[in-house]
Amino acid sequence: MKIAVIGTGYVGLVTGTCFSETGNDVTCVDIDLAKVEKLSSGQITIYEPGLEKIFLRNQKEGRLHFTTSLQEAVAAAQIIFLALPTPPGEDGSADLSYILKVAAELGKLIQPSDYKVIIDKSTVPVGTAAKVRAMILSTATQSIDQSFDVVSNPEFLREGVAVEDFMRPDRVVIGTESEKAIKIMNDLYAPFVRQGNPIIFMDEKSAELTKYAANSFLAVKISFMNEIAQLCERLGADVDMVRRGIGSDERIGKRFLFPGIGYGGSCFPKDVQALAKSAQEVNYNFSILDAVMEVNQRQKLHLVPKIASYFNNNLAGKHFALWGLAFKPNTDDIREAPAFEIIRALTAQGATVSAFDPEAMSNSKHVLGDSIQYASSQYEALENADALIIATEWSEFRTPDFEKMSNIIKNKVIFDGRNLFDLEQMNNLGYYYESIGRKTIGSL
Ligand SMILES: NC(=O)c1ccc[n+]([C@@H]2O[C@H](COP(=O)([O-])OP(=O)(O)OC[C@H]3O[C@@H](n4cnc5c(N)ncnc54)[C@H](O)[C@@H]3O)[C@@H](O)[C@H]2O)c1
């Protein structure tokens, strides 16, 4: 099948590459010329485990192309994915301008004789497929009413395991009532669900809402555990034990119960906000979501007063090592990453920071400039540090060389926002160690 993917960011590049892997001919479009040139010359633009290998293979086989020309890609394709940004607008609702701008262009490019399926893969509020359809029709110069369908096909991939998620999805959700589109979507996804995971067809509004419901539910789950962790700290309970105690109940499940310093990334924060806004627009107060946003904002800064209190509320001149800038491990994505809030809070109080992240250093430099130092290894970050702060649970941080660490760091003090280390081990190693929802090791 001939596919165009409009928008070649995290979702677009993974989508395009994975569809080429099953033999389709895919052209990815982006307005960012530098990005298109880089991809065309065989250089990957994001860090995503497993992606580079299949990207290079399919590019070499001539099944994966990159262009800035929407016209060229659309002319050749029957299937057109929109993987465009939907950032929060000023009022928190999803900004649809990127999508509607491309839809307006599509109206001029779709020919009456040439049926196409336009697929919203971006996360968009209920009613967007209808808006895209109306926008396409409004700019068409010919009668194309029967020449296209707009389908909602939200994406559930997780950054860090995006290729795995895309190639073997738990489910594929498709919102359309067009028989023609259902047949095409079924054929397109058949190779990805050979093990029996479902393709769930539904109306487009339900598909659009499903994506927001999924992300918001997960944000509720993680925020609930963060609140339990807060209680554990105050009551002297251990959140690890509580987590294990409730996770073994199948109705609750083991996953997504790990407390930390809040969720970040390009999806949960904006999607929770957008769903709350959608609810408001239909006069419904989705109060759980308001609580989730409040809890998460508080949680992102949870370590800061603990750090300040350890240093007698005077951080001027203190120097911190910070491990982890990405919003989660196995990605270079730093959007809404809790590490940045911590860095800003510490530097505002006169502290300095030396940070290390295995993949997110370059993106971080664009945002933070020279406001912090960038270490070339997790150990170099520890030089002259009054304490270590852990903000992302990269696996290489889990079992560091503690002897080496202890020889470098100035003070044996750790504030761990991801509960990486065993309390007994920290005690034996002589560290002052504060984590999330567990007892403090060592004394002030
Ligand atoms: N990142 C994720 O993990 C994830 C997961 C599921 C769903 N989503 C959703 O998918 C959508 C895309 O997210 P993303 O993280 O891939 O965004 P992104 O910012 O990484 O990528 C978007 C790309 O679109 C390009 N673009 C903007 N305007 C364009 C235009 N007119 N023509 C062509 N290209 C254009 C940008 O240059 C950029 O490369 C969002 O709605 C997001 O909520 C993201």
Short mmCIF file of C-alpha atoms and ligand atoms in Angstrom, two decimals:
data_model
loop_
_atom_site.label_atom_id
_atom_site.label_comp_id
_atom_site.label_asym_id
_atom_site.label_seq_id
_atom_site.Cartn_x
_atom_site.Cartn_y
_atom_site.Cartn_z
CA MET A 1 0.00 0.00 0.00
CA LYS A 2 1.10 3.56 -0.60
CA ILE A 3 1.18 5.66 2.54
CA ALA A 4 1.95 9.28 3.37
CA VAL A 5 2.70 10.30 6.95
CA ILE A 6 2.39 14.04 7.56
CA GLY A 7 4.53 15.15 10.50
CA THR A 8 7.75 13.22 11.10
CA GLY A 9 8.27 13.60 14.84
CA TYR A 10 8.23 10.83 17.45
CA VAL A 11 4.92 9.36 16.29
CA GLY A 12 5.26 10.07 12.57
CA LEU A 13 8.74 8.61 12.22
CA VAL A 14 7.87 5.47 14.18
CA THR A 15 4.58 5.06 12.28
CA GLY A 16 6.18 5.56 8.87
CA THR A 17 9.14 3.30 9.60
CA CYS A 18 7.01 0.49 11.05
CA PHE A 19 4.57 0.54 8.12
CA SER A 20 7.49 0.34 5.68
CA GLU A 21 8.74 -2.67 7.67
CA THR A 22 5.62 -4.63 6.62
CA GLY A 23 6.27 -3.90 2.94
CA ASN A 24 4.34 -0.70 2.39
CA ASP A 25 5.75 2.20 0.41
CA VAL A 26 5.88 5.14 2.83
CA THR A 27 6.66 8.81 2.32
CA CYS A 28 7.08 10.92 5.46
CA VAL A 29 6.49 14.65 5.14
CA ASP A 30 7.74 17.40 7.42
CA ILE A 31 7.96 21.18 7.15
CA ASP A 32 11.32 21.10 8.92
CA LEU A 33 13.77 21.01 6.00
CA ALA A 34 16.79 20.25 8.19
CA LYS A 35 14.97 17.23 9.64
CA VAL A 36 13.97 15.94 6.19
CA GLU A 37 17.53 16.37 4.88
CA LYS A 38 18.96 14.53 7.86
CA LEU A 39 16.50 11.64 7.53
CA SER A 40 16.98 11.46 3.76
CA SER A 41 20.72 11.10 4.27
CA GLY A 42 20.19 8.13 6.57
CA GLN A 43 20.52 9.86 9.93
CA ILE A 44 17.88 9.22 12.55
CA THR A 45 16.47 12.31 14.31
CA ILE A 46 15.18 10.81 17.57
CA TYR A 47 16.48 8.25 20.02
CA GLU A 48 14.14 5.29 20.15
CA PRO A 49 15.44 1.77 20.83
CA GLY A 50 15.30 -0.49 17.76
CA LEU A 51 14.19 2.26 15.38
CA GLU A 52 17.45 3.03 13.63
CA LYS A 53 17.95 -0.52 12.41
CA ILE A 54 14.58 -0.81 10.67
CA PHE A 55 14.77 2.79 9.48
CA LEU A 56 18.06 2.10 7.70
CA ARG A 57 16.92 -1.25 6.31
CA ASN A 58 13.71 0.08 4.79
CA GLN A 59 15.35 3.21 3.48
CA LYS A 60 17.93 1.02 1.76
CA GLU A 61 15.19 -1.17 0.31
CA GLY A 62 13.57 1.96 -1.16
CA ARG A 63 10.36 1.70 0.85
CA LEU A 64 10.86 4.73 3.11
CA HIS A 65 11.19 8.27 1.76
CA PHE A 66 11.26 11.77 3.22
CA THR A 67 10.14 15.03 1.68
CA THR A 68 8.94 18.53 2.47
CA SER A 69 6.44 18.34 -0.39
CA LEU A 70 2.94 17.54 0.83
CA GLN A 71 1.74 17.58 -2.76
CA GLU A 72 4.22 14.94 -3.90
CA ALA A 73 3.46 12.61 -0.96
CA VAL A 74 -0.32 12.98 -1.18
CA ALA A 75 -0.46 12.46 -4.95
CA ALA A 76 1.16 9.04 -4.61
CA ALA A 77 -0.65 7.82 -1.49
CA GLN A 78 -4.02 6.24 -0.86
CA ILE A 79 -3.54 6.29 2.92
CA ILE A 80 -2.60 9.58 4.60
CA PHE A 81 -1.71 9.72 8.29
CA LEU A 82 -1.72 13.01 10.18
CA ALA A 83 0.91 12.77 12.94
CA LEU A 84 1.04 16.48 13.64
CA PRO A 85 1.50 18.29 16.95
CA THR A 86 -1.56 19.09 19.08
CA PRO A 87 0.04 21.22 21.82
CA PRO A 88 -2.03 22.85 24.54
CA GLY A 89 -3.55 26.16 23.53
CA GLU A 90 -3.65 29.10 25.93
CA ASP A 91 -6.80 27.78 27.64
CA GLY A 92 -5.50 24.20 27.91
CA SER A 93 -7.54 22.80 25.02
CA ALA A 94 -5.74 20.97 22.21
CA ASP A 95 -4.49 23.37 19.54
CA LEU A 96 -5.80 21.97 16.26
CA SER A 97 -4.22 24.60 14.03
CA TYR A 98 -1.45 22.28 12.71
CA ILE A 99 -4.03 19.65 11.75
CA LEU A 100 -6.55 22.01 10.21
CA LYS A 101 -3.86 23.81 8.24
CA VAL A 102 -2.80 20.55 6.61
CA ALA A 103 -6.49 19.57 6.12
CA ALA A 104 -6.99 22.83 4.22
CA GLU A 105 -4.09 21.89 1.94
CA LEU A 106 -5.47 18.39 1.45
CA GLY A 107 -8.75 19.82 0.16
CA LYS A 108 -6.87 21.28 -2.77
CA LEU A 109 -4.91 18.08 -3.46
CA ILE A 110 -7.55 15.33 -3.33
CA GLN A 111 -8.86 14.40 -6.79
CA PRO A 112 -12.45 13.20 -7.35
CA SER A 113 -11.30 10.03 -9.15
CA ASP A 114 -8.80 8.97 -6.51
CA TYR A 115 -10.21 7.70 -3.15
CA LYS A 116 -8.05 8.41 -0.09
CA VAL A 117 -8.29 7.66 3.63
CA ILE A 118 -7.16 10.51 5.87
CA ILE A 119 -6.25 9.24 9.32
CA ASP A 120 -5.96 11.31 12.50
CA LYS A 121 -3.13 9.68 14.42
CA SER A 122 -2.50 12.75 16.52
CA THR A 123 -4.28 12.90 19.86
CA VAL A 124 -7.29 15.07 19.16
CA PRO A 125 -10.53 15.96 20.98
CA VAL A 126 -13.90 14.53 20.11
CA GLY A 127 -15.23 16.15 16.96
CA THR A 128 -11.87 16.64 15.24
CA ALA A 129 -12.45 14.08 12.48
CA ALA A 130 -15.61 15.98 11.58
CA LYS A 131 -13.68 19.29 11.61
CA VAL A 132 -10.96 17.82 9.38
CA ARG A 133 -13.60 16.58 6.95
CA ALA A 134 -15.34 19.96 6.88
CA MET A 135 -12.03 21.78 6.37
CA ILE A 136 -11.05 19.50 3.47
CA LEU A 137 -14.40 20.09 1.80
CA SER A 138 -14.22 23.84 2.39
CA THR A 139 -11.02 24.25 0.36
CA ALA A 140 -11.80 21.71 -2.38
CA THR A 141 -12.25 23.18 -5.81
CA GLN A 142 -13.86 20.01 -7.20
CA SER A 143 -16.59 17.70 -5.94
CA ILE A 144 -14.68 15.33 -3.68
CA ASP A 145 -17.39 14.46 -1.17
CA GLN A 146 -17.23 10.73 -2.01
CA SER A 147 -13.47 10.69 -2.64
CA PHE A 148 -12.20 10.45 0.91
CA ASP A 149 -12.98 9.36 4.45
CA VAL A 150 -11.54 10.77 7.66
CA VAL A 151 -10.74 8.08 10.22
CA SER A 152 -9.66 8.37 13.85
CA ASN A 153 -6.80 6.00 14.72
CA PRO A 154 -5.24 7.17 17.99
CA GLU A 155 -1.73 6.04 18.77
CA PHE A 156 -0.92 4.28 22.04
CA LEU A 157 2.84 3.78 21.65
CA ARG A 158 5.05 4.63 24.59
CA GLU A 159 8.28 6.50 23.94
CA GLY A 160 11.19 4.26 24.88
CA VAL A 161 9.40 1.12 23.64
CA ALA A 162 7.67 2.72 20.67
CA VAL A 163 8.81 0.24 18.03
CA GLU A 164 7.80 -2.74 20.13
CA ASP A 165 4.44 -1.12 20.90
CA PHE A 166 3.82 -0.28 17.27
CA MET A 167 4.83 -3.66 15.87
CA ARG A 168 2.90 -5.59 18.53
CA PRO A 169 0.12 -3.32 19.82
CA ASP A 170 -2.14 -4.44 22.68
CA ARG A 171 -4.97 -3.19 20.50
CA VAL A 172 -5.59 -0.99 17.50
CA VAL A 173 -8.48 1.45 17.83
CA ILE A 174 -10.14 2.64 14.64
CA GLY A 175 -12.99 5.10 14.52
CA THR A 176 -14.98 5.10 11.29
CA GLU A 177 -18.26 3.87 9.97
CA SER A 178 -17.16 3.81 6.32
CA GLU A 179 -17.06 0.23 4.97
CA LYS A 180 -14.41 1.25 2.44
CA ALA A 181 -12.13 2.71 5.12
CA ILE A 182 -12.72 -0.25 7.47
CA LYS A 183 -11.48 -2.66 4.79
CA ILE A 184 -8.34 -0.61 4.09
CA MET A 185 -7.51 -0.14 7.79
CA ASN A 186 -8.06 -3.84 8.46
CA ASP A 187 -5.65 -4.83 5.67
CA LEU A 188 -3.09 -2.26 6.78
CA TYR A 189 -2.99 -3.42 10.39
CA ALA A 190 -3.43 -7.16 9.80
CA PRO A 191 0.35 -7.90 9.95
CA PHE A 192 0.58 -6.19 13.34
CA VAL A 193 -2.13 -8.22 15.09
CA ARG A 194 -1.27 -11.72 13.95
CA GLN A 195 -1.07 -12.91 17.54
CA GLY A 196 -4.74 -12.13 18.02
CA ASN A 197 -4.68 -8.74 19.67
CA PRO A 198 -7.83 -6.92 18.62
CA ILE A 199 -8.48 -4.24 16.06
CA ILE A 200 -11.40 -2.48 17.72
CA PHE A 201 -13.66 -0.66 15.29
CA MET A 202 -15.96 2.02 16.65
CA ASP A 203 -17.45 5.37 15.75
CA GLU A 204 -14.95 8.19 15.35
CA LYS A 205 -16.00 10.13 18.46
CA SER A 206 -15.52 7.10 20.72
CA ALA A 207 -12.09 6.47 19.17
CA GLU A 208 -11.07 10.06 19.82
CA LEU A 209 -12.22 9.87 23.42
CA THR A 210 -10.57 6.46 23.98
CA LYS A 211 -7.09 7.98 23.68
CA TYR A 212 -7.78 10.71 26.24
CA ALA A 213 -9.47 8.19 28.54
CA ALA A 214 -6.42 5.88 28.38
CA ASN A 215 -3.84 8.57 29.14
CA SER A 216 -5.96 10.23 31.81
CA PHE A 217 -6.65 6.94 33.54
CA LEU A 218 -2.92 6.21 33.71
CA ALA A 219 -2.26 9.72 35.02
CA VAL A 220 -4.86 9.09 37.73
CA LYS A 221 -3.20 5.78 38.64
CA ILE A 222 0.28 7.25 38.95
CA SER A 223 -0.98 10.30 40.85
CA PHE A 224 -2.92 8.09 43.25
CA MET A 225 0.30 6.23 44.06
CA ASN A 226 2.14 9.51 44.49
CA GLU A 227 -0.45 10.54 47.06
CA ILE A 228 -0.13 7.18 48.82
CA ALA A 229 3.64 7.81 48.89
CA GLN A 230 3.04 11.19 50.52
CA LEU A 231 0.98 9.46 53.20
CA CYS A 232 3.64 6.78 53.66
CA GLU A 233 6.24 9.44 54.39
CA ARG A 234 4.01 11.03 57.01
CA LEU A 235 2.78 7.79 58.60
CA GLY A 236 6.02 5.81 58.51
CA ALA A 237 4.77 3.18 56.03
CA ASP A 238 6.79 1.92 53.06
CA VAL A 239 5.26 2.59 49.66
CA ASP A 240 7.11 -0.37 48.11
CA MET A 241 5.30 -2.70 50.46
CA VAL A 242 1.94 -1.02 49.87
CA ARG A 243 2.55 -1.18 46.10
CA ARG A 244 3.26 -4.89 46.25
CA GLY A 245 0.31 -5.42 48.54
CA ILE A 246 -2.20 -3.82 46.20
CA GLY A 247 -0.57 -4.73 42.87
CA SER A 248 -1.17 -8.41 43.41
CA ASP A 249 -4.90 -7.72 43.22
CA GLU A 250 -5.72 -8.37 39.57
CA ARG A 251 -8.34 -5.63 39.54
CA ILE A 252 -5.57 -3.13 40.32
CA GLY A 253 -2.65 -4.71 38.47
CA LYS A 254 1.09 -4.39 39.07
CA ARG A 255 1.92 -1.85 36.38
CA PHE A 256 1.97 1.90 36.74
CA LEU A 257 2.07 1.80 40.51
CA PHE A 258 5.59 3.14 40.98
CA PRO A 259 5.63 6.48 42.81
CA GLY A 260 8.10 9.16 41.78
CA ILE A 261 8.46 12.85 41.04
CA GLY A 262 5.43 13.05 38.78
CA TYR A 263 4.68 12.31 35.17
CA GLY A 264 6.02 14.44 32.32
CA GLY A 265 6.40 13.99 28.60
CA SER A 266 4.54 15.32 25.63
CA CYS A 267 1.35 13.37 26.29
CA PHE A 268 0.01 12.98 29.84
CA PRO A 269 0.26 16.65 30.89
CA LYS A 270 -1.37 18.03 27.76
CA ASP A 271 -3.91 15.23 27.37
CA VAL A 272 -5.19 15.43 30.96
CA GLN A 273 -5.51 19.19 30.55
CA ALA A 274 -7.27 18.87 27.19
CA LEU A 275 -9.75 16.29 28.49
CA ALA A 276 -10.59 18.51 31.47
CA LYS A 277 -11.15 21.37 29.03
CA SER A 278 -13.33 19.23 26.72
CA ALA A 279 -15.45 18.28 29.74
CA GLN A 280 -15.78 21.93 30.73
CA GLU A 281 -16.97 22.81 27.25
CA VAL A 282 -19.93 20.47 27.68
CA ASN A 283 -20.59 21.79 31.21
CA TYR A 284 -19.13 18.81 33.01
CA ASN A 285 -16.68 19.28 35.85
CA PHE A 286 -14.28 16.33 35.56
CA SER A 287 -12.99 16.93 39.08
CA ILE A 288 -10.61 13.93 39.28
CA LEU A 289 -8.58 15.48 36.47
CA ASP A 290 -8.23 18.80 38.31
CA ALA A 291 -6.92 16.90 41.32
CA VAL A 292 -4.50 14.91 39.16
CA MET A 293 -3.00 18.06 37.65
CA GLU A 294 -2.60 19.62 41.10
CA VAL A 295 -1.04 16.47 42.58
CA ASN A 296 1.37 16.11 39.68
CA GLN A 297 2.57 19.69 39.83
CA ARG A 298 3.20 19.31 43.56
CA GLN A 299 4.95 15.99 43.07
CA LYS A 300 7.39 17.36 40.48
CA LEU A 301 8.79 19.67 43.16
CA HIS A 302 8.47 17.21 46.03
CA LEU A 303 12.23 16.78 46.42
CA VAL A 304 13.05 20.49 46.51
CA PRO A 305 11.91 21.31 50.09
CA LYS A 306 13.57 18.09 51.27
CA ILE A 307 16.85 19.19 49.71
CA ALA A 308 16.48 22.72 51.07
CA SER A 309 15.72 21.45 54.53
CA TYR A 310 18.81 19.19 54.53
CA PHE A 311 20.93 22.27 53.77
CA ASN A 312 19.25 24.45 56.47
CA ASN A 313 17.16 26.23 53.83
CA ASN A 314 20.23 27.85 52.33
CA LEU A 315 21.10 26.51 48.88
CA ALA A 316 23.25 29.47 47.81
CA GLY A 317 26.62 28.13 46.69
CA LYS A 318 25.58 24.48 46.94
CA HIS A 319 26.43 22.26 43.99
CA PHE A 320 24.27 19.32 42.90
CA ALA A 321 24.81 16.36 40.63
CA LEU A 322 21.66 15.47 38.72
CA TRP A 323 21.18 12.13 37.01
CA GLY A 324 18.51 12.05 34.32
CA LEU A 325 17.03 14.85 32.22
CA ALA A 326 14.65 12.92 29.95
CA PHE A 327 11.07 12.65 31.21
CA LYS A 328 11.53 8.89 31.36
CA PRO A 329 14.24 6.37 30.49
CA ASN A 330 15.08 5.19 26.95
CA THR A 331 14.13 8.44 25.28
CA ASP A 332 15.76 11.78 24.49
CA ASP A 333 12.41 13.52 24.97
CA ILE A 334 12.59 16.25 27.62
CA ARG A 335 9.13 17.77 27.18
CA GLU A 336 7.63 18.54 30.63
CA ALA A 337 10.40 16.55 32.30
CA PRO A 338 10.36 16.89 36.12
CA ALA A 339 14.18 17.32 36.12
CA PHE A 340 13.78 20.76 34.60
CA GLU A 341 11.44 22.00 37.33
CA ILE A 342 13.90 20.80 39.95
CA ILE A 343 16.83 22.46 38.18
CA ARG A 344 14.96 25.76 37.91
CA ALA A 345 13.94 25.67 41.58
CA LEU A 346 17.50 24.93 42.75
CA THR A 347 19.27 27.46 40.55
CA ALA A 348 16.69 30.12 41.54
CA GLN A 349 17.92 29.61 45.11
CA GLY A 350 21.56 30.12 44.12
CA ALA A 351 22.63 26.50 43.66
CA THR A 352 24.58 25.13 40.71
CA VAL A 353 23.88 21.85 38.91
CA SER A 354 25.96 19.41 36.91
CA ALA A 355 23.70 17.06 34.96
CA PHE A 356 24.10 13.84 33.03
CA ASP A 357 21.64 11.93 30.85
CA PRO A 358 22.56 9.09 28.48
CA GLU A 359 20.49 10.47 25.55
CA ALA A 360 18.89 13.80 26.42
CA MET A 361 21.96 16.05 26.80
CA SER A 362 21.71 17.67 23.39
CA ASN A 363 17.99 18.48 23.66
CA SER A 364 18.56 19.79 27.19
CA LYS A 365 21.34 22.15 26.07
CA HIS A 366 18.88 23.79 23.67
CA VAL A 367 16.55 24.57 26.56
CA LEU A 368 18.87 25.21 29.50
CA GLY A 369 21.85 26.73 27.68
CA ASP A 370 24.70 27.48 30.05
CA SER A 371 22.50 27.73 33.15
CA ILE A 372 23.87 24.33 34.24
CA GLN A 373 26.98 22.24 33.59
CA TYR A 374 26.79 19.13 31.40
CA ALA A 375 28.86 16.17 32.58
CA SER A 376 30.23 13.58 30.18
CA SER A 377 29.36 10.70 32.49
CA GLN A 378 27.25 9.98 35.53
CA TYR A 379 30.42 9.89 37.61
CA GLU A 380 31.83 13.17 36.29
CA ALA A 381 28.56 14.83 37.37
CA LEU A 382 29.38 13.85 40.97
CA GLU A 383 32.58 15.91 41.17
CA ASN A 384 32.37 18.44 44.02
CA ALA A 385 28.69 17.64 44.52
CA ASP A 386 27.07 18.40 47.84
CA ALA A 387 24.40 15.84 46.94
CA LEU A 388 23.16 13.68 44.09
CA ILE A 389 19.60 14.06 42.78
CA ILE A 390 18.08 11.26 40.66
CA ALA A 391 15.32 12.40 38.30
CA THR A 392 15.07 9.62 35.67
CA GLU A 393 15.27 5.86 36.15
CA TRP A 394 17.76 4.98 33.38
CA SER A 395 18.90 1.42 33.96
CA GLU A 396 22.58 2.39 34.13
CA PHE A 397 21.77 4.45 37.22
CA ARG A 398 20.29 1.44 39.01
CA THR A 399 23.48 -0.42 39.81
CA PRO A 400 26.29 2.13 39.73
CA ASP A 401 29.79 1.51 41.02
CA PHE A 402 29.08 2.70 44.56
CA GLU A 403 32.74 2.63 45.57
CA LYS A 404 33.63 4.93 42.68
CA MET A 405 30.66 7.16 43.49
CA SER A 406 31.64 7.44 47.13
CA ASN A 407 35.18 8.40 46.19
CA ILE A 408 34.04 11.22 43.92
CA ILE A 409 31.01 12.81 45.57
CA LYS A 410 31.81 15.44 48.21
CA ASN A 411 28.95 14.48 50.55
CA LYS A 412 27.38 11.04 50.67
CA VAL A 413 23.88 12.44 50.21
CA ILE A 414 21.27 11.26 47.69
CA PHE A 415 17.77 12.53 46.93
CA ASP A 416 16.23 9.85 44.76
CA GLY A 417 13.05 10.77 42.89
CA ARG A 418 12.75 7.30 41.35
CA ASN A 419 13.40 4.92 44.26
CA LEU A 420 16.32 3.20 42.53
CA PHE A 421 18.24 1.98 45.53
CA ASP A 422 17.67 -0.49 48.32
CA LEU A 423 17.33 1.15 51.73
CA GLU A 424 19.49 -1.39 53.53
CA GLN A 425 22.24 -1.03 50.95
CA MET A 426 22.20 2.75 51.34
CA ASN A 427 22.42 2.32 55.08
CA ASN A 428 25.37 -0.07 54.80
CA LEU A 429 27.15 2.29 52.42
CA GLY A 430 26.75 5.14 54.88
CA TYR A 431 24.65 7.43 52.70
CA TYR A 432 22.06 9.97 53.75
CA TYR A 433 19.27 8.84 51.43
CA GLU A 434 15.81 10.27 50.86
CA SER A 435 13.46 8.70 48.35
CA ILE A 436 9.73 8.76 47.66
CA GLY A 437 7.32 7.23 50.17
CA ARG A 438 10.03 5.35 52.07
CA LYS A 439 11.85 6.04 55.29
CA THR A 440 14.88 8.32 55.28
CA ILE A 441 18.24 6.64 55.73
CA GLY A 442 20.81 8.47 57.85
CA SER A 443 20.27 11.60 59.85
CA LEU A 444 20.70 15.31 59.28
N1 LIG B 1 5.10 11.27 21.49
C1 LIG B 1 4.30 10.31 21.91
O1 LIG B 1 4.70 9.43 22.71
C2 LIG B 1 2.88 10.21 21.43
C3 LIG B 1 2.17 9.02 21.63
C4 LIG B 1 0.86 8.94 21.17
C5 LIG B 1 0.28 10.04 20.54
N2 LIG B 1 0.99 11.19 20.37
C6 LIG B 1 0.35 12.31 19.67
O2 LIG B 1 0.84 12.34 18.33
C7 LIG B 1 0.92 13.70 17.86
C8 LIG B 1 2.34 14.00 17.41
O3 LIG B 1 3.19 13.91 18.54
P1 LIG B 1 4.79 13.83 18.40
O4 LIG B 1 5.32 13.57 19.76
O5 LIG B 1 5.14 12.93 17.28
O6 LIG B 1 5.08 15.36 17.97
P2 LIG B 1 6.46 15.95 17.42
O7 LIG B 1 6.45 17.37 17.84
O8 LIG B 1 7.59 15.06 17.82
O9 LIG B 1 6.32 15.85 15.83
C9 LIG B 1 5.48 16.63 15.05
C10 LIG B 1 6.14 16.90 13.70
O10 LIG B 1 5.21 17.56 12.84
C11 LIG B 1 5.94 18.49 12.04
N3 LIG B 1 5.02 19.46 11.45
C12 LIG B 1 4.43 20.54 12.01
N4 LIG B 1 3.64 21.16 11.10
C13 LIG B 1 3.73 20.46 9.96
C14 LIG B 1 3.15 20.59 8.67
N5 LIG B 1 2.32 21.59 8.38
N6 LIG B 1 3.47 19.69 7.72
C15 LIG B 1 4.33 18.68 7.99
N7 LIG B 1 4.91 18.49 9.20
C16 LIG B 1 4.61 19.38 10.16
C17 LIG B 1 6.95 19.06 13.01
O11 LIG B 1 8.02 19.68 12.33
C18 LIG B 1 7.37 17.80 13.78
O12 LIG B 1 8.46 17.16 13.17
C19 LIG B 1 0.42 14.56 19.01
O13 LIG B 1 -0.95 14.80 18.86
C20 LIG B 1 0.66 13.68 20.22
O14 LIG B 1 -0.22 13.99 21.27
C21 LIG B 1 2.27 11.30 20.78
#
